[in-house]
Amino acid sequence: MHITHVESFRVPLPGATPPFVWRKGLLGSAPDGEAAVLRIGTDSGATGVALATRPGMAAAVEDIVERVLRTELLGKDPLHRELLWHRMWELDRTEEFPLPVLGLVDIALWDLAGRLYEQPVWQLLGGFRTKIPAYASTVTFRDIPEFLDVATACLELGYQAVKLHAFGDARADAELGRRLREHVGDAIPLMYDGSAGFDLPDAIHLGRALHDAGFLWYEEPMREFSVTAYARLARSVGIPLLVAETSDGAHMNSADFIAAGAATYGVRASASTRGGITGAMRTAHLADSFRLRAEVLGDEIPSRHLSMAISNTTFYESLITSTEVRKKPEIDGEGFVHAPVDPGIALPAGLDYPPVLRDYVETEPWT
């Protein structure tokens, strides 16, 4: 079997309704735009696809396919994922791929393999579980009472934990953490994600307050450029740190955080930021060797497969973007996400795919 087609498609991607915001200093939700679909086809008819949804990715993927990927992939065996994963890293040396692009070929090849063998990808990875509890991962709401109301609504819907994306002010966020703990009681796991909003002194102040409030983990309070700064933070706060989400280098970079003693809770595992499915699994196994967690990022479809395959992940992340809280359809009444049952990884339903892809989505039960 050989690769005969490498194609990219632009797909209309609706913006969030209603729009939402992140902490101060960050852009909010993207307006209506475009996603990119990468499609890899073979002489046997087996096909794999991957979706990139970050703003600007449609043009970037189209350019990279035309300039680099088609030439590199045509004629290759699509089951040689390890070889092609290493090849992407070689190409990255001069191309400096955006993080979501770096793993896109790998995701498409895993999707192809799953469809070829008629198995969901989490099973091909050596499945560990068939369901996992979900946590409600907030955007940034207007004030503390609004956050508390959202937390109540999430818990009533069955979510088993809550993670804050808060204001981006260390003292205001510390007060929010304290108030949220008082509001939900001691039994509910709470987590905090700083979205890289702080310097070291403010990160220490906030980390100590979150520790006092009994938070489970403290995620990305600073930009992940300085492992040394994170090591100093780890020595200064009691709350465990979850790190290495957006830093370049996949498992290689995660290893530096671990070796420095900075990953006191664990590291992030993600298909979109750690080099595809292959990179995410490498990251998870690395963390497991140090008896650390590898928490899966986000609620895109590849994350569902990773959550079922990675033994040392704890929760599935489900983003809550509005005060009108609605549980995501993949989450049951008890707050669990169940393992996908269809072959491959699957594209999401509900997007306006080009005709060549529409049958691929609509003739299979990809919900």
XYZ file of C-alpha atoms in Angstrom:
367
model
C 0.000 0.000 0.000
C 1.304 3.434 -0.934
C 0.181 7.023 -0.510
C -1.259 8.362 -3.760
C -3.085 11.525 -2.631
C -2.188 14.320 -0.224
C -4.842 17.035 -0.257
C -5.995 19.967 1.827
C -9.485 21.420 2.020
C -10.824 24.586 3.569
C -13.927 24.056 5.673
C -16.154 26.856 7.038
C -15.808 26.957 10.814
C -18.515 28.853 12.733
C -17.405 31.047 15.608
C -18.660 30.487 19.143
C -22.238 31.592 19.844
C -22.232 33.617 21.985
C -18.605 34.789 21.722
C -16.506 34.356 24.844
C -13.374 35.842 26.388
C -10.183 34.568 27.984
C -8.122 36.308 30.668
C -7.046 39.926 30.212
C -4.346 40.237 27.562
C -5.588 37.350 25.408
C -7.834 37.433 22.371
C -11.292 35.989 22.839
C -13.070 33.381 20.768
C -12.475 33.514 17.028
C -15.233 34.783 14.708
C -16.528 32.725 11.807
C -13.530 31.433 9.879
C -12.052 28.384 8.232
C -10.592 25.098 9.402
C -8.235 22.917 7.383
C -8.759 19.253 6.576
C -5.746 17.175 5.552
C -6.647 14.057 3.553
C -4.189 11.261 2.803
C -5.307 8.601 0.292
C -3.756 5.337 -0.902
C -3.770 2.986 -3.865
C -5.842 0.526 -1.800
C -8.610 3.062 -1.250
C -7.817 3.494 2.452
C -8.046 7.142 3.491
C -7.202 9.147 6.596
C -8.080 12.709 7.538
C -7.152 15.232 10.215
C -8.676 18.584 11.124
C -6.848 21.788 12.150
C -9.115 24.391 13.747
C -6.769 27.069 15.093
C -7.141 30.508 13.425
C -4.929 30.853 10.352
C -4.406 27.120 9.964
C -6.376 26.804 6.709
C -3.915 28.870 4.738
C -0.909 27.398 6.542
C -1.932 23.786 5.871
C -2.717 24.541 2.230
C 0.723 26.104 1.761
C 2.590 23.281 3.500
C 0.767 20.593 1.517
C 1.609 22.281 -1.772
C 5.231 23.125 -0.964
C 6.329 20.204 1.219
C 3.990 17.415 2.239
C 2.744 16.136 -1.101
C 6.290 15.646 -2.388
C 7.411 14.080 0.886
C 4.514 11.653 1.317
C 3.624 10.404 -2.170
C 4.754 6.809 -2.646
C 5.362 6.211 1.074
C 3.779 3.373 3.056
C 1.101 4.993 5.276
C 1.578 2.315 7.930
C 5.164 3.476 8.503
C 3.906 6.067 10.945
C 7.083 6.023 13.028
C 9.262 6.774 10.017
C 6.961 9.537 8.810
C 6.678 11.013 12.313
C 10.478 11.341 12.448
C 10.470 12.781 8.943
C 8.120 15.557 10.051
C 10.600 16.510 12.746
C 13.388 16.651 10.160
C 11.277 18.934 7.996
C 10.444 21.071 11.011
C 14.122 22.012 11.353
C 13.856 24.348 8.376
C 10.087 24.832 8.100
C 9.355 25.655 11.772
C 5.860 24.206 11.493
C 3.138 25.684 13.716
C 2.454 23.258 16.568
C -0.976 22.166 15.261
C 0.549 21.383 11.842
C 3.410 19.302 13.207
C 1.132 16.454 14.259
C -1.462 16.698 11.491
C 0.063 14.041 9.213
C 0.386 11.657 12.165
C -3.275 12.119 13.124
C -4.381 11.433 9.537
C -2.221 8.295 9.380
C -3.691 6.949 12.626
C -7.167 7.647 11.256
C -6.246 5.733 8.090
C -4.960 2.769 10.080
C -8.080 2.625 12.220
C -10.343 2.632 9.185
C -8.148 0.044 7.457
C -8.306 -2.342 10.431
C -11.892 -1.365 11.329
C -10.929 -0.339 14.849
C -11.174 2.948 16.758
C -7.715 4.420 17.239
C -7.796 4.116 21.023
C -8.030 0.343 20.566
C -5.054 0.316 18.188
C -3.108 2.227 20.827
C -3.828 -0.545 23.336
C -6.946 0.736 25.066
C -6.842 1.255 28.827
C -10.453 2.240 29.675
C -13.869 2.613 28.089
C -15.028 5.703 29.988
C -13.467 8.616 31.868
C -14.890 11.393 34.070
C -15.155 14.872 32.533
C -14.325 18.199 34.124
C -15.904 21.521 33.232
C -13.183 23.831 31.912
C -14.438 27.419 32.083
C -13.680 30.386 29.900
C -13.336 33.736 31.694
C -16.622 35.019 33.055
C -17.534 38.515 34.217
C -17.167 38.260 37.985
C -16.963 35.837 40.891
C -20.749 35.354 41.289
C -20.973 34.409 37.601
C -18.182 31.838 38.027
C -19.958 30.377 41.069
C -23.260 30.105 39.202
C -21.542 28.358 36.279
C -19.832 25.915 38.660
C -23.166 25.061 40.270
C -24.785 24.459 36.884
C -21.897 22.257 35.741
C -21.991 20.087 38.846
C -25.782 19.727 38.561
C -25.301 18.447 34.998
C -22.942 15.744 36.246
C -19.480 17.214 35.629
C -17.189 15.730 38.244
C -14.679 18.578 38.606
C -14.171 22.237 37.620
C -11.145 24.013 36.158
C -10.840 27.789 36.123
C -9.583 29.985 33.332
C -9.843 33.140 35.400
C -9.173 36.891 35.194
C -5.392 36.968 34.768
C -4.899 38.979 37.961
C -3.069 37.004 40.640
C -4.917 38.495 43.582
C -8.353 38.429 41.993
C -7.768 34.853 40.874
C -6.650 33.876 44.371
C -9.893 35.289 45.781
C -11.906 33.460 43.108
C -10.181 30.190 44.009
C -10.930 30.677 47.699
C -14.584 31.558 47.033
C -15.085 28.651 44.641
C -13.736 26.180 47.214
C -16.103 27.543 49.836
C -18.947 27.325 47.326
C -18.516 23.699 46.179
C -17.120 22.175 49.373
C -14.078 20.016 49.940
C -15.104 16.945 47.913
C -15.095 18.480 44.405
C -11.738 18.467 42.567
C -10.781 21.983 41.459
C -8.012 22.959 39.052
C -6.617 26.249 37.781
C -5.155 27.202 34.378
C -3.256 30.488 34.226
C -2.927 30.569 30.427
C 0.635 31.864 30.896
C -0.527 35.127 32.466
C 2.034 35.733 35.209
C 5.653 36.336 36.061
C 7.347 34.288 38.776
C 6.457 36.456 41.828
C 2.753 36.569 40.951
C 2.771 32.872 40.062
C 4.171 32.084 43.518
C 1.568 34.264 45.248
C -1.308 32.656 43.364
C 0.085 29.135 43.704
C 0.235 29.428 47.479
C -3.369 30.661 47.605
C -4.577 27.805 45.398
C -2.702 25.322 47.574
C -4.458 26.699 50.642
C -7.777 26.246 48.819
C -6.978 22.606 48.098
C -6.733 22.780 44.304
C -5.657 19.594 42.551
C -3.289 21.143 40.005
C -1.845 24.494 38.889
C -1.501 24.688 35.102
C 0.646 26.956 32.910
C 0.827 30.060 35.119
C 3.837 31.361 33.115
C 4.966 31.138 29.511
C 6.798 27.855 29.086
C 10.029 29.324 27.789
C 12.005 29.059 31.016
C 12.245 25.634 32.632
C 14.390 27.261 35.326
C 11.555 29.608 36.313
C 9.186 26.666 36.573
C 11.672 24.767 38.715
C 11.853 27.741 41.084
C 8.061 27.914 41.172
C 7.850 24.202 42.003
C 10.211 24.722 44.955
C 8.170 27.715 46.177
C 4.605 26.392 46.166
C 2.913 23.312 47.567
C 0.355 22.905 44.807
C 1.367 20.361 42.109
C 2.244 21.859 38.698
C 0.861 20.658 35.356
C 3.203 21.915 32.640
C 4.506 21.602 29.060
C 1.336 22.314 27.099
C 2.401 24.754 24.384
C 6.184 24.521 24.508
C 7.844 23.200 21.362
C 9.556 19.832 21.308
C 6.858 17.330 22.348
C 8.180 14.625 24.712
C 11.745 15.941 24.411
C 10.746 19.253 25.956
C 8.465 17.579 28.509
C 11.498 15.577 29.628
C 13.338 18.789 30.532
C 10.462 19.949 32.750
C 10.438 16.566 34.488
C 14.222 16.395 34.909
C 14.235 19.894 36.438
C 11.639 18.899 39.040
C 9.124 21.342 37.547
C 6.371 18.839 36.649
C 5.226 18.034 40.169
C 1.760 16.921 39.031
C 2.550 15.992 35.447
C 2.637 17.166 31.848
C 0.116 17.828 29.114
C -0.537 15.203 26.416
C -2.124 16.484 23.240
C -2.393 15.538 19.571
C -2.496 19.197 18.568
C 0.476 20.535 20.573
C 2.730 17.509 21.249
C 3.252 16.148 17.740
C 0.122 14.155 16.946
C -1.088 10.888 18.433
C 2.439 9.451 18.364
C 3.915 12.441 20.196
C 1.146 12.448 22.789
C 1.692 8.758 23.548
C 5.453 9.294 23.850
C 4.761 12.108 26.302
C 2.379 9.959 28.343
C 4.795 7.040 28.567
C 7.620 9.387 29.543
C 5.522 10.817 32.371
C 4.453 7.359 33.498
C 8.073 6.273 33.865
C 8.436 9.014 36.512
C 5.047 8.121 38.069
C 3.541 11.428 36.911
C 0.243 12.189 35.195
C -0.220 13.015 31.511
C -3.442 15.004 31.348
C -5.034 15.131 27.898
C -5.708 18.604 26.513
C -9.038 19.763 25.126
C -12.229 18.214 23.838
C -11.468 17.634 20.181
C -12.112 14.140 18.852
C -8.454 12.934 19.029
C -8.530 13.806 22.727
C -11.307 11.251 23.286
C -9.122 8.515 21.832
C -6.078 9.590 23.857
C -8.147 9.702 27.054
C -9.112 6.058 26.561
C -5.581 4.904 25.714
C -3.424 6.783 28.269
C -3.344 5.062 31.642
C -2.012 8.044 33.600
C -4.618 10.614 32.611
C -7.344 11.504 35.110
C -10.078 13.514 33.380
C -11.488 14.548 30.019
C -11.518 18.321 29.489
C -14.876 19.784 28.395
C -14.900 23.511 27.594
C -17.790 25.584 28.994
C -18.084 28.810 27.009
C -21.340 30.384 28.215
C -23.251 31.104 31.410
C -26.085 29.175 29.746
C -24.370 25.898 30.573
C -25.065 22.957 28.284
C -23.423 19.590 28.691
C -21.547 18.397 25.600
C -23.310 15.536 23.768
C -20.423 13.114 24.318
C -20.863 13.347 28.128
C -23.473 11.199 29.859
C -25.706 12.106 32.779
C -23.136 10.939 35.320
C -20.358 13.074 33.860
C -18.502 10.380 31.919
C -17.203 10.379 28.364
C -17.377 6.966 26.718
C -14.934 5.450 24.260
C -15.590 6.028 20.530
C -16.823 2.913 18.763
C -16.360 3.783 15.078
C -13.221 3.047 13.040
C -10.383 5.558 12.919
C -10.529 8.926 14.651
C -13.398 10.619 12.746
C -14.148 14.141 11.626
C -16.781 16.043 13.611
C -20.277 16.263 12.222
C -21.947 19.610 11.613
C -19.359 21.292 9.369
C -19.833 22.130 5.700
C -17.391 19.702 4.089
C -16.538 19.798 0.370
C -18.291 17.107 -1.715
C -15.230 14.844 -1.826
C -15.256 14.734 1.981
C -18.989 14.961 2.641
C -19.663 11.306 1.895
C -16.728 10.355 4.104
C -18.406 12.100 7.039
C -22.088 11.572 6.337
C -22.103 7.925 5.264
C -20.451 6.823 8.511
C -21.857 7.227 12.063
C -19.302 9.859 13.097
C -21.326 11.336 15.957
